[in-house]
Tab-separated table of C-alpha atoms in Angstrom:
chain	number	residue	atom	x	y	z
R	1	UNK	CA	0.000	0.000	0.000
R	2	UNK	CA	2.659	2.555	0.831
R	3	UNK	CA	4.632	1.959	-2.300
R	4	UNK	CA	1.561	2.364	-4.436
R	5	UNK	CA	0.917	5.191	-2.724
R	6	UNK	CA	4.346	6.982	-2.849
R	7	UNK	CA	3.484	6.332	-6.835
R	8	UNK	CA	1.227	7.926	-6.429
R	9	UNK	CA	2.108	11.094	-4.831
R	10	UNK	CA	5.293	11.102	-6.826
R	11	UNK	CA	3.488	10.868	-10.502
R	12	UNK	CA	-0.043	12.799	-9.387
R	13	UNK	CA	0.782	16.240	-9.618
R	14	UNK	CA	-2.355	18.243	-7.737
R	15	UNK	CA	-2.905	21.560	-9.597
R	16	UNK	CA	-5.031	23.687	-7.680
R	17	UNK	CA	-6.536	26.379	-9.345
R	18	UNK	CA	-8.723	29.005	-8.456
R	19	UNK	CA	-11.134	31.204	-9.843
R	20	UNK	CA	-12.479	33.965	-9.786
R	21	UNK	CA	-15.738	34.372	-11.810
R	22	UNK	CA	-16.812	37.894	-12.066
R	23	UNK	CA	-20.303	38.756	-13.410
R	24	UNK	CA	-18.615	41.808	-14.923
R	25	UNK	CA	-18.822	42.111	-18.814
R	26	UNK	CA	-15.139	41.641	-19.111
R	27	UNK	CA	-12.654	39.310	-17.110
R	28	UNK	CA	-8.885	39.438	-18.028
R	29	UNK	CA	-6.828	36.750	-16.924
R	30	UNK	CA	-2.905	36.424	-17.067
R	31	UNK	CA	-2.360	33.154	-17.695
R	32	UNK	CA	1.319	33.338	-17.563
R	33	UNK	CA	1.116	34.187	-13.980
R	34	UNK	CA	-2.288	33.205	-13.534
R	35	UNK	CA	-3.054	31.992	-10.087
R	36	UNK	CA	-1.959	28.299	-10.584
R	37	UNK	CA	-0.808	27.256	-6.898
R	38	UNK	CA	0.470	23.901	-7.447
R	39	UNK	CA	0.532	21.810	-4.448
R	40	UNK	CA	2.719	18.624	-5.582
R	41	UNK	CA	1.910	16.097	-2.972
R	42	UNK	CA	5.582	15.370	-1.859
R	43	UNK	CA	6.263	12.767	0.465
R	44	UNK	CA	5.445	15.333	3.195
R	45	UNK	CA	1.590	14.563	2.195
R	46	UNK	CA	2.260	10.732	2.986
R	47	UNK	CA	0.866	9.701	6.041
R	48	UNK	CA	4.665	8.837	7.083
R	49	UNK	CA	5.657	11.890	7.143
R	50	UNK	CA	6.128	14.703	9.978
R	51	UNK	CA	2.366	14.902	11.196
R	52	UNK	CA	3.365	18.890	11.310
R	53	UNK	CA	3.069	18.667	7.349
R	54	UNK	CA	0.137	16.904	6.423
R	55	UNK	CA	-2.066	14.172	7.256
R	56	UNK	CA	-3.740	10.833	6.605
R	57	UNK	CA	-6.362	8.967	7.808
R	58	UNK	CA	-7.136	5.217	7.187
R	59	UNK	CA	-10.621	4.473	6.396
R	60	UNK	CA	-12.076	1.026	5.285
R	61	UNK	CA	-14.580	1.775	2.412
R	62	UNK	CA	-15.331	-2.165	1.746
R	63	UNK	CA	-17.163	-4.055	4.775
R	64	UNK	CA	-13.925	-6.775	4.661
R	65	UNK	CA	-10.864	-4.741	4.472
R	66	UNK	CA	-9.282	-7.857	3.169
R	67	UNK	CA	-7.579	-6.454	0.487
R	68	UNK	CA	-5.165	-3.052	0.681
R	69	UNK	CA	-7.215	-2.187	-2.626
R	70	UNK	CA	-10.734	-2.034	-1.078
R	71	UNK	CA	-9.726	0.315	1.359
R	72	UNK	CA	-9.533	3.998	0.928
R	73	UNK	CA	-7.044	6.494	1.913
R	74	UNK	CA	-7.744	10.240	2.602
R	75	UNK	CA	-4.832	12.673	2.364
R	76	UNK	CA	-4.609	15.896	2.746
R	77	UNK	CA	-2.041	18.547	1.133
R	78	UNK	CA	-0.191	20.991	3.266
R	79	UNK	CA	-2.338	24.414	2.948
R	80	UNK	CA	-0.603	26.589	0.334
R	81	UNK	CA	-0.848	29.844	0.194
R	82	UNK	CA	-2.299	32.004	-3.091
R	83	UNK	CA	-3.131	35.374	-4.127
R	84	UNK	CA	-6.553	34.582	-2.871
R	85	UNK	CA	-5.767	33.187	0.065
R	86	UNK	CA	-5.014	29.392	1.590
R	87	UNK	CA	-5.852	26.678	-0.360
R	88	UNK	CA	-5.594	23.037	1.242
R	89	UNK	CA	-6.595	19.772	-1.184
R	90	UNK	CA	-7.920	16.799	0.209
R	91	UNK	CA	-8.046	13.735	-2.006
R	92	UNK	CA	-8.826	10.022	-1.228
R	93	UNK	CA	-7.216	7.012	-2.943
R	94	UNK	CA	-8.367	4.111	-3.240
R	95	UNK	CA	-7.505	0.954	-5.511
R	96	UNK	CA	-4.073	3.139	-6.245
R	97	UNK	CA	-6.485	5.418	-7.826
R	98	UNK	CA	-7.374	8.655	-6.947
R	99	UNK	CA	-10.915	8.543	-6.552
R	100	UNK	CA	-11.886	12.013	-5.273
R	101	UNK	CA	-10.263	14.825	-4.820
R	102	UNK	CA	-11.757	18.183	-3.338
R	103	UNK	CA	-10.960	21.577	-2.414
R	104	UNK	CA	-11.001	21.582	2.376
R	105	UNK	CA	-10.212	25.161	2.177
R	106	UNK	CA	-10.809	27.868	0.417
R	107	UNK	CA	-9.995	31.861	0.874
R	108	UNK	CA	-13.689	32.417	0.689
R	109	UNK	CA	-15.127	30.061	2.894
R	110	UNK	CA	-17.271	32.765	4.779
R	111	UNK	CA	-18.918	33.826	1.553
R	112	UNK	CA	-21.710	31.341	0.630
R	113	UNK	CA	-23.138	33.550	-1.844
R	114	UNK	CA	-20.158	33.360	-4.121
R	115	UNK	CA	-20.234	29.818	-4.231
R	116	UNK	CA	-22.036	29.169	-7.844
R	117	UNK	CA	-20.133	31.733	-9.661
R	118	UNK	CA	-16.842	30.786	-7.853
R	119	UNK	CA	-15.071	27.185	-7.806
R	120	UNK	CA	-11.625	25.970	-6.926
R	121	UNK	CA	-10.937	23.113	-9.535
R	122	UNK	CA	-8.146	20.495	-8.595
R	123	UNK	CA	-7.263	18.907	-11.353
R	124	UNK	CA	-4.977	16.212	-11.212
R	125	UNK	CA	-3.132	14.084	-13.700
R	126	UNK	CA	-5.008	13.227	-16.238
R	127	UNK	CA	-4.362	8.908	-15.280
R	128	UNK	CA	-4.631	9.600	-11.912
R	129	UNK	CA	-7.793	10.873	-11.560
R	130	UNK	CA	-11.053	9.833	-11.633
R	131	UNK	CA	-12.501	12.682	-13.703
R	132	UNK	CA	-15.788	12.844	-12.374
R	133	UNK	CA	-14.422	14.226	-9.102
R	134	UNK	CA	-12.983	17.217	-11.149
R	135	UNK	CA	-15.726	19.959	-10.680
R	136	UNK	CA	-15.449	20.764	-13.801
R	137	UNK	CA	-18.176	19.404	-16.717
R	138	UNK	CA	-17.214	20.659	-20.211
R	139	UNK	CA	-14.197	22.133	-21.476
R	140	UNK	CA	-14.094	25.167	-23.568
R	141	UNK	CA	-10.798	26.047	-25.651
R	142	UNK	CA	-9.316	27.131	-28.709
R	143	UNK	CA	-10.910	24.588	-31.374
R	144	UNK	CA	-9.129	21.264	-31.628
R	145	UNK	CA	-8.892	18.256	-33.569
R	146	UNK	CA	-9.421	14.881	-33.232
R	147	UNK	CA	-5.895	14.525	-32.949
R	148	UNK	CA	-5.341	16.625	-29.631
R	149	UNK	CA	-8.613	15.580	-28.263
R	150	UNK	CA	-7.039	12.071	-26.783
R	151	UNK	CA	-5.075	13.935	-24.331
R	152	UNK	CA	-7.279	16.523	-23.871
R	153	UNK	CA	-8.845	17.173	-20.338
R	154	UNK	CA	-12.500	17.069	-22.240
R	155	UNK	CA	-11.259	13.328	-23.373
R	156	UNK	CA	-10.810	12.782	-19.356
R	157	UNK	CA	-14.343	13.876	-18.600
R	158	UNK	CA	-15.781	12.164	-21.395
R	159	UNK	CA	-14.109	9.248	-19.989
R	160	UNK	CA	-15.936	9.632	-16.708
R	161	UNK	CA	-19.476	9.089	-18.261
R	162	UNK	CA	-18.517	6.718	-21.213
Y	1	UNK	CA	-31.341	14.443	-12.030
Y	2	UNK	CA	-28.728	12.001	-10.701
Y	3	UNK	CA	-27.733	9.888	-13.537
Y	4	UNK	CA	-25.066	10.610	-16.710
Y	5	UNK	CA	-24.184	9.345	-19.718
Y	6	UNK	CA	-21.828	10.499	-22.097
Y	7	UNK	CA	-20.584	9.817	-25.774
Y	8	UNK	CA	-17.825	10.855	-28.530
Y	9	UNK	CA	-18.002	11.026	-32.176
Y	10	UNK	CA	-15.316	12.462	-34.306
Y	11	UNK	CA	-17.223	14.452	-37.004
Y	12	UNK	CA	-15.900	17.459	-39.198
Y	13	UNK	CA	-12.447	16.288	-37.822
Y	14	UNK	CA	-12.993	17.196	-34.352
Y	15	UNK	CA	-14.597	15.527	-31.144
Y	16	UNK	CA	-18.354	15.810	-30.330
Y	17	UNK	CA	-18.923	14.762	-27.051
Y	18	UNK	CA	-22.587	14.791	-25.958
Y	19	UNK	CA	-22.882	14.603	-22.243
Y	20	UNK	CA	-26.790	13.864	-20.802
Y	21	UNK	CA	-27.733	14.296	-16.994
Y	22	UNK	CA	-31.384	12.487	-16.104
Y	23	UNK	CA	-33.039	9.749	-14.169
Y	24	UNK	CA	-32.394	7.704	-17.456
Y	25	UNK	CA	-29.337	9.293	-19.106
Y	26	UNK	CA	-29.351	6.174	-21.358
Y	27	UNK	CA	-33.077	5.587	-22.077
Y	28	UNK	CA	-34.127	4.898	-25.616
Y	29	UNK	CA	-35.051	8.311	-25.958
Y	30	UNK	CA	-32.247	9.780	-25.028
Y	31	UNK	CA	-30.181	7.340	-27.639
Y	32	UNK	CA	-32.379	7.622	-30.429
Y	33	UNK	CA	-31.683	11.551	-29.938
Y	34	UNK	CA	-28.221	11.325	-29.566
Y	35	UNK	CA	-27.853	8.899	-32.565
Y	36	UNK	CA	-30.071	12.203	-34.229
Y	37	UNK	CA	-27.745	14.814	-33.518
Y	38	UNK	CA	-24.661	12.712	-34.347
Y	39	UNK	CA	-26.458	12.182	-37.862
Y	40	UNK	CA	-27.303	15.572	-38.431
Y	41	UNK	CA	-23.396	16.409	-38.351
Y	42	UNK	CA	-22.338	13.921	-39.883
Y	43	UNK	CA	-24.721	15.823	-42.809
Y	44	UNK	CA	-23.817	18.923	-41.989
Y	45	UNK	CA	-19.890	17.777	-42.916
Y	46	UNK	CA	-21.338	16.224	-46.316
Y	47	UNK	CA	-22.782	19.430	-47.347
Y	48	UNK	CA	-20.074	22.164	-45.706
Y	49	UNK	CA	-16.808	20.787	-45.462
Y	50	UNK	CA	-14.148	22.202	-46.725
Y	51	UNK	CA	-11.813	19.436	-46.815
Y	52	UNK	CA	-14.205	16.715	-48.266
Y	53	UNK	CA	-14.070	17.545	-52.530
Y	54	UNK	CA	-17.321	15.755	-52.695
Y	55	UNK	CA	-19.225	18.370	-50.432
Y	56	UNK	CA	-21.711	20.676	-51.706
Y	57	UNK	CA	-20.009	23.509	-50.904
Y	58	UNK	CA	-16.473	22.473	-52.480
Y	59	UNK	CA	-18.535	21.450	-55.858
Y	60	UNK	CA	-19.985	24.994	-56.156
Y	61	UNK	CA	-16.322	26.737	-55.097
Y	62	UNK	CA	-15.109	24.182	-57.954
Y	63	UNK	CA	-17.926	25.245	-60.213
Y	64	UNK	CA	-19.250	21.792	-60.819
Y	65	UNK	CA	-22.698	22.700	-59.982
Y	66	UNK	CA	-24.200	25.772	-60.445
Y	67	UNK	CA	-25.644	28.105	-57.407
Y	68	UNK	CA	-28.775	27.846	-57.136
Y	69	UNK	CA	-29.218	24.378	-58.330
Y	70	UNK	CA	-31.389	21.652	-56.943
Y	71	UNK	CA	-28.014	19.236	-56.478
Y	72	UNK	CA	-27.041	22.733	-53.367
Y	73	UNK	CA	-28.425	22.307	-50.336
Y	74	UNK	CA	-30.306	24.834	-48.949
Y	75	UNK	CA	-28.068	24.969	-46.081
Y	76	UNK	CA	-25.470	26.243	-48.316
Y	77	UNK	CA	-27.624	29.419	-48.699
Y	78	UNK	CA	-28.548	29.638	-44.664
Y	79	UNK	CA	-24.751	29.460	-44.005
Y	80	UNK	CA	-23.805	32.102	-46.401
Y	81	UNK	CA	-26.303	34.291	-44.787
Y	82	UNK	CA	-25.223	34.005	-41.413
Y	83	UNK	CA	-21.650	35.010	-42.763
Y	84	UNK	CA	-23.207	38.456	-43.983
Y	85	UNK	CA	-24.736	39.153	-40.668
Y	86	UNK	CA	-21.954	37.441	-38.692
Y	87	UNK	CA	-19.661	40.313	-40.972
Y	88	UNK	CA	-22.308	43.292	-40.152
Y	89	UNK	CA	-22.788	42.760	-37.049
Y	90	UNK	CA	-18.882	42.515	-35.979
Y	91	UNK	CA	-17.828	45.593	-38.045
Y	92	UNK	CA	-15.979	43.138	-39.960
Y	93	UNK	CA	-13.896	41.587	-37.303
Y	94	UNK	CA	-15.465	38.078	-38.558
Y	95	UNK	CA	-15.034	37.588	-42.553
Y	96	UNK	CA	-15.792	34.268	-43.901
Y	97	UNK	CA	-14.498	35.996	-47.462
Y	98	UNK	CA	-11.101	36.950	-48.099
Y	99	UNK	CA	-9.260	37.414	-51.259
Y	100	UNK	CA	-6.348	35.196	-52.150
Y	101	UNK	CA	-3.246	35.964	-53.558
Y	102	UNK	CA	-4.297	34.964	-56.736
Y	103	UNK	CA	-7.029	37.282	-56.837
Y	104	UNK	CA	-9.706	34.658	-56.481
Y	105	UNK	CA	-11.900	35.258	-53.343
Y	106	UNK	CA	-12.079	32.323	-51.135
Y	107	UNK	CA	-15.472	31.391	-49.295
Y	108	UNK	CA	-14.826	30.028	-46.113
Y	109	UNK	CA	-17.613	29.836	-43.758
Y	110	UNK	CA	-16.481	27.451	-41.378
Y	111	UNK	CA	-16.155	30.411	-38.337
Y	112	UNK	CA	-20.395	29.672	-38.017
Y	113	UNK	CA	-20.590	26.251	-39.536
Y	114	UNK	CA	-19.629	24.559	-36.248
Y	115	UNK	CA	-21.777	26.704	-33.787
Y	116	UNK	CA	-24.838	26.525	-36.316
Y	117	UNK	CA	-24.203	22.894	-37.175
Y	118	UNK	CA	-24.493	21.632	-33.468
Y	119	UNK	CA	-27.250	24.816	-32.425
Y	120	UNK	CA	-29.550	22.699	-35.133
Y	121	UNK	CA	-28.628	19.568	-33.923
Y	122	UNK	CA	-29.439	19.789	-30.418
Y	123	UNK	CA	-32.965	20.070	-31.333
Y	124	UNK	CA	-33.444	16.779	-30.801
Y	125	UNK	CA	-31.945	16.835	-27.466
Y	126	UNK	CA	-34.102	19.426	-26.315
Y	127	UNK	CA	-37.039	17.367	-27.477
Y	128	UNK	CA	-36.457	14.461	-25.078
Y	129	UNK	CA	-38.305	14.559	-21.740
Y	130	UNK	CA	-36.450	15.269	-18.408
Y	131	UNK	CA	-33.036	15.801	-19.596
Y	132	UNK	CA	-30.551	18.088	-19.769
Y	133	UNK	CA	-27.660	17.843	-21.820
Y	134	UNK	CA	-24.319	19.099	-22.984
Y	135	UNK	CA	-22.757	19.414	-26.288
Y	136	UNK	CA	-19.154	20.064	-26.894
Y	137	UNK	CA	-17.753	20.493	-29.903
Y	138	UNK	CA	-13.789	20.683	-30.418
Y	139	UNK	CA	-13.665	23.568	-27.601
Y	140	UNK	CA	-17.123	24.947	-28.154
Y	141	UNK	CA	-19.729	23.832	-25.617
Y	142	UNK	CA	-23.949	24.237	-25.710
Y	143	UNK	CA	-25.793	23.195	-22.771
Y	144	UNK	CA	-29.412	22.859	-22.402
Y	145	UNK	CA	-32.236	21.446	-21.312
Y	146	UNK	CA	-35.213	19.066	-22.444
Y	147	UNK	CA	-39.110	19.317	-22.735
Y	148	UNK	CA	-41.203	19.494	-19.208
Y	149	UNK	CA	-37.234	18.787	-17.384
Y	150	UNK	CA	-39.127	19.561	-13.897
Y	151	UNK	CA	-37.679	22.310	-11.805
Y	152	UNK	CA	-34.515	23.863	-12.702
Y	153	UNK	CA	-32.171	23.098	-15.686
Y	154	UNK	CA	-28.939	22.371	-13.657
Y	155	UNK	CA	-25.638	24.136	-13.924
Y	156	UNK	CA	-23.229	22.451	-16.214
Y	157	UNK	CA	-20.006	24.027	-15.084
Y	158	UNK	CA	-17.683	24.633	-17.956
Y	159	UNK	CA	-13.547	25.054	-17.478
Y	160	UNK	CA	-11.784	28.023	-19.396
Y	161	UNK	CA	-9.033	26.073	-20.804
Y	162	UNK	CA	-5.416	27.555	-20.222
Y	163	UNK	CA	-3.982	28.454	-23.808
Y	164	UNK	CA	-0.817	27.682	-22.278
Y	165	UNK	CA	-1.127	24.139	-21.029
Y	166	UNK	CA	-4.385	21.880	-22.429
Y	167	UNK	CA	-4.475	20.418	-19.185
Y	168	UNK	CA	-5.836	23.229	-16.877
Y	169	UNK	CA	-8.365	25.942	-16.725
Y	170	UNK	CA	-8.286	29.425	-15.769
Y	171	UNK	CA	-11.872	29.940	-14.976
Y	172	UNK	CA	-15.289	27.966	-14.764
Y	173	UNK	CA	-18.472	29.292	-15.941
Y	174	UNK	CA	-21.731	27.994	-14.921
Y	175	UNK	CA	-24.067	27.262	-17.937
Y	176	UNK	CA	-27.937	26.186	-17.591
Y	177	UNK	CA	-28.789	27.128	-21.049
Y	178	UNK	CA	-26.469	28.822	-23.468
Y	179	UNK	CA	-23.052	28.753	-24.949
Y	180	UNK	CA	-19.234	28.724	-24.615
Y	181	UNK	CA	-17.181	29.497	-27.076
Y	182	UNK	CA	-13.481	29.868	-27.266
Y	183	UNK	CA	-11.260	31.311	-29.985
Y	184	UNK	CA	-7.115	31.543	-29.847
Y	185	UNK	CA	-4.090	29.259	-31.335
Y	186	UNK	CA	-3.557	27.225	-28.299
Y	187	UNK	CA	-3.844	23.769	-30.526
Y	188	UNK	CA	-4.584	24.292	-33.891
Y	189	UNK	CA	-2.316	26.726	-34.478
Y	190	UNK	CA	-2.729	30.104	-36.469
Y	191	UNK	CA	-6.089	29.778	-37.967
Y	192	UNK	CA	-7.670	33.106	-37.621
Y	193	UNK	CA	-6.777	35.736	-39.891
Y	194	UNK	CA	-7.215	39.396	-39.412
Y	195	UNK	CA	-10.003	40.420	-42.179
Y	196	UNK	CA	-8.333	44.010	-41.883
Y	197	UNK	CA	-4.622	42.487	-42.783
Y	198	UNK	CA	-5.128	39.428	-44.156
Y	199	UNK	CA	-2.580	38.286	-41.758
Y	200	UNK	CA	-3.081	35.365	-39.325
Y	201	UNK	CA	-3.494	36.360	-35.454
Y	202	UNK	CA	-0.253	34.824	-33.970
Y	203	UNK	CA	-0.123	35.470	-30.333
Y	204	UNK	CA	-0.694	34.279	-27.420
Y	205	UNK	CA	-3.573	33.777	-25.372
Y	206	UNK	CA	-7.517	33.234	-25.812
Y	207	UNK	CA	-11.194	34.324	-26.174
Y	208	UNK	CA	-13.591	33.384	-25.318
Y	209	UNK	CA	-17.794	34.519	-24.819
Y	210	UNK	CA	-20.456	33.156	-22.853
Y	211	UNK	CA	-23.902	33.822	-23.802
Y	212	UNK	CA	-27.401	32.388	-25.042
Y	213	UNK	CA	-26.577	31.454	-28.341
Y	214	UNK	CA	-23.326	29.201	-29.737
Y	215	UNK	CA	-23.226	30.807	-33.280
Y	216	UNK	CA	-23.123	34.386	-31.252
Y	217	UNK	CA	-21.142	32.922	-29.057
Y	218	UNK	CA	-18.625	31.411	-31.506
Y	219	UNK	CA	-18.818	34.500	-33.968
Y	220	UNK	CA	-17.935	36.773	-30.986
Y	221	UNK	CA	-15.534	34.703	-29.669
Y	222	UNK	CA	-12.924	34.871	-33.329
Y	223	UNK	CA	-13.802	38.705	-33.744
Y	224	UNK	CA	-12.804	39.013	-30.048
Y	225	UNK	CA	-9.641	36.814	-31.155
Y	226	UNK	CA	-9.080	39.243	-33.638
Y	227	UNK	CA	-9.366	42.810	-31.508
Y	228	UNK	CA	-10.380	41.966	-28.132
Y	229	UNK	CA	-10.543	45.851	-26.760
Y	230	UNK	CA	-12.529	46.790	-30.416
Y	231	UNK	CA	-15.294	43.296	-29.665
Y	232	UNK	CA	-15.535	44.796	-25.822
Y	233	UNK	CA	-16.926	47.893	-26.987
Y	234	UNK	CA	-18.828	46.009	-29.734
Y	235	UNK	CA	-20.204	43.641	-27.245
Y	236	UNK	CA	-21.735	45.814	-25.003
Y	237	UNK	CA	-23.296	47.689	-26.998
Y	238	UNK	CA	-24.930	45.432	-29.783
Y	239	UNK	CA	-25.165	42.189	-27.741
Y	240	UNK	CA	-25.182	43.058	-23.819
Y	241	UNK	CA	-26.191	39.527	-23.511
Y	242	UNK	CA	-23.010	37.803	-24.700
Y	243	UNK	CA	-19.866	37.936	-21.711
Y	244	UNK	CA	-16.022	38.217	-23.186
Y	245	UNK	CA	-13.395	36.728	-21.155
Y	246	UNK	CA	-9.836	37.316	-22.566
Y	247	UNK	CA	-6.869	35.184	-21.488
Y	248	UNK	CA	-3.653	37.154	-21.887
Y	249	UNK	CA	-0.283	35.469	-22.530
């Protein structure tokens, strides 16, 4: 289990991104030094690891726990800290996949109204995760071809609901 | 609400991935629909494309049938119509016409073919009970909803992708009903060209416009490509109802 999972944290690279919808005509974003904190889950994620830098917990998602794959593992990422704020990711593997991954903390926990027009998207490797845990639905970029589309990220949600 | 179902078809040379949210995301409705719309494009190509000799379009560029004759499709004349008002209503910044070195003018309306092709598709989508659905289209998304889909049309949220890296997004919009539509050279290259020039737009970065309707949405998005501080102005004052986010480099 702990060498799947240091494959894990050593391939998945966690992208946290954040964004910031305004319901303004306009938005500009600079994607060059667009808000991109990535939060690569070094070994200081793992669960053995100083407990000052992360932290894991063992929970048994099938009724046996026979098997090292039936049981899920939550980790969480140290907090890092963005333009916006802190931003912590919390993801659970199971099976040596990542099966969800989610946003614990956000800069704007304490507004609930901005909620639907704002989202922090984690979005992991594209083999790594399971894409319906991306919050993310649809894609929209600069039109592609058939040819790009098998590594695209819409390819990975497509995947999801195949 | 809770179910989903999605599929791909590569049509026109690009993906079409249909995704459907419902109690039966793959009822017989829904499939028979979604066979529909995949049909329809695969039409639309046979009559439009500009790649396939054999198309409708290509034969009348080449002069091997006449305009106007029975062997056109009418959608020839629909297209070519939305590229006059797609010009008019961007001050130009969208041309499907632009005149070749040669001297020949080349027709190329494939800047509302796409958006138009999958707007008239999703017809049938929106005919099947209790659904709604999302249609993306080689970067270009419509969402929607079905007939008598009880309470609210959920919020398909859609992921601004980053021009620089295919594998992340700079924003999310939330979409019910309407359209998404991105223009830039973040993977196929150069394709726009400048009307004004003639030169291609070769930077970096993207465009792209949310609003009701994806040929808007779409024709919006390439003028915006072209002169995003020129569209701004043009946005807001002929079509309030479409939203430009630009991606710089």
């Amino acid at each position: 289990m702990r060498r799947i999972t240091l494959w894990l944290l050593s391939t998945v690279t966690v992208l946290v991104l954040l964004f910031s919808y305004q319901a303004s005509l306009s938005t500009t974003h600079a994607a060059s030094n667009s808000p991109a904190p990535v939060t690569s889950p070094s070994p200081a994620t793992s669960p053995q690891a100083g407990a000052d830098a992360g932290s894991a917990s063992d929970s048994a998602s099938g009724a046996s726990g026979d098997a090292a794959a039936t049981q899920s593992q939550t980790f969480i990422g140290d907090a890092v800290n963005t333009r916006y704020g802190p931003v912590q990711v919390q993801i659970v593997v199971s099976g040596g996949k990542v099966v969800t991954s989610e946003v614990t903390q956000v800069p704007w926990n304490d507004h609930k109204d901005i909620q639907i027009n704002s989202y922090a998207v984690p979005i992991l490797n594209a083999e790594a995760v399971a894409a319906q845990s991306a919050q993310i639905d649809m894609v929209s970029g600069a039109t592609y071809t058939s040819d790009a589309y098998i590594t695209s990220l819409q390819s990975a949600l497509d995947q999801a609901g195949l | 609400m809770s179910g989903r179902a999605a599929w791909v078809e590569h049509i026109m040379g690009m993906p079409i991935s249909i995704h459907v949210r419902g109690s039966q995301p793959r009822g017989e409705a829904v499939t028979a629909a979604v066979r529909s719309v995949f049909g329809h494009l695969r039409k639309v190509d046979a009559v439009l494309s500009t790649w396939r000799a054999d198309s409708d379009l290509l034969r009348l560029q080449h002069a091997e049938v006449a305009p106007g004759s029975e062997d056109v499709h009418d959608w020839i004349a629909e297209v070519t119509s939305l590229c006059l008002q797609a010009e008019e209503r961007t001050d130009g910044l969208f041309a499907a016409w632009r005149v070749l070195d040669s001297g020949r003018i080349a027709f190329d309306p494939t800047g509302v073919v796409k958006g138009w092709a999958v707007a008239s598709a999703s017809a049938y989508l929106a005919e099947v009970p209790d659904i709604a659905w999302s249609i993306g289209a080689g970067g270009d998304i419509l969402c929607g909803a079905g007939r008598l889909l009880g309470g609210q049309a959920p919020v398909w949220r859609i992921g601004i992708q980053d021009p620089a890296d295919a594998g992340r997004c700079v924003d999310v919009v939330g979409v019910a009903v309407g359209a998404v539509a991105t223009s830039g050279n973040a993977i196929r290259g150069t394709h726009v060209r400048d009307p004004r020039t003639g030169g291609v737009v070769d930077r970096a970065g993207s465009a792209t416009v949310v609003g009701p309707d994806l040929v808007w949405a779409d024709v919006w998005a390439t003028a915006a490509w072209v002169d995003p501080q020129r569209c701004a102005r043009l946005l807001a004052e002929r079509d309030p109802a479409y939203r430009l986010i630009t991606v710089a480099a």
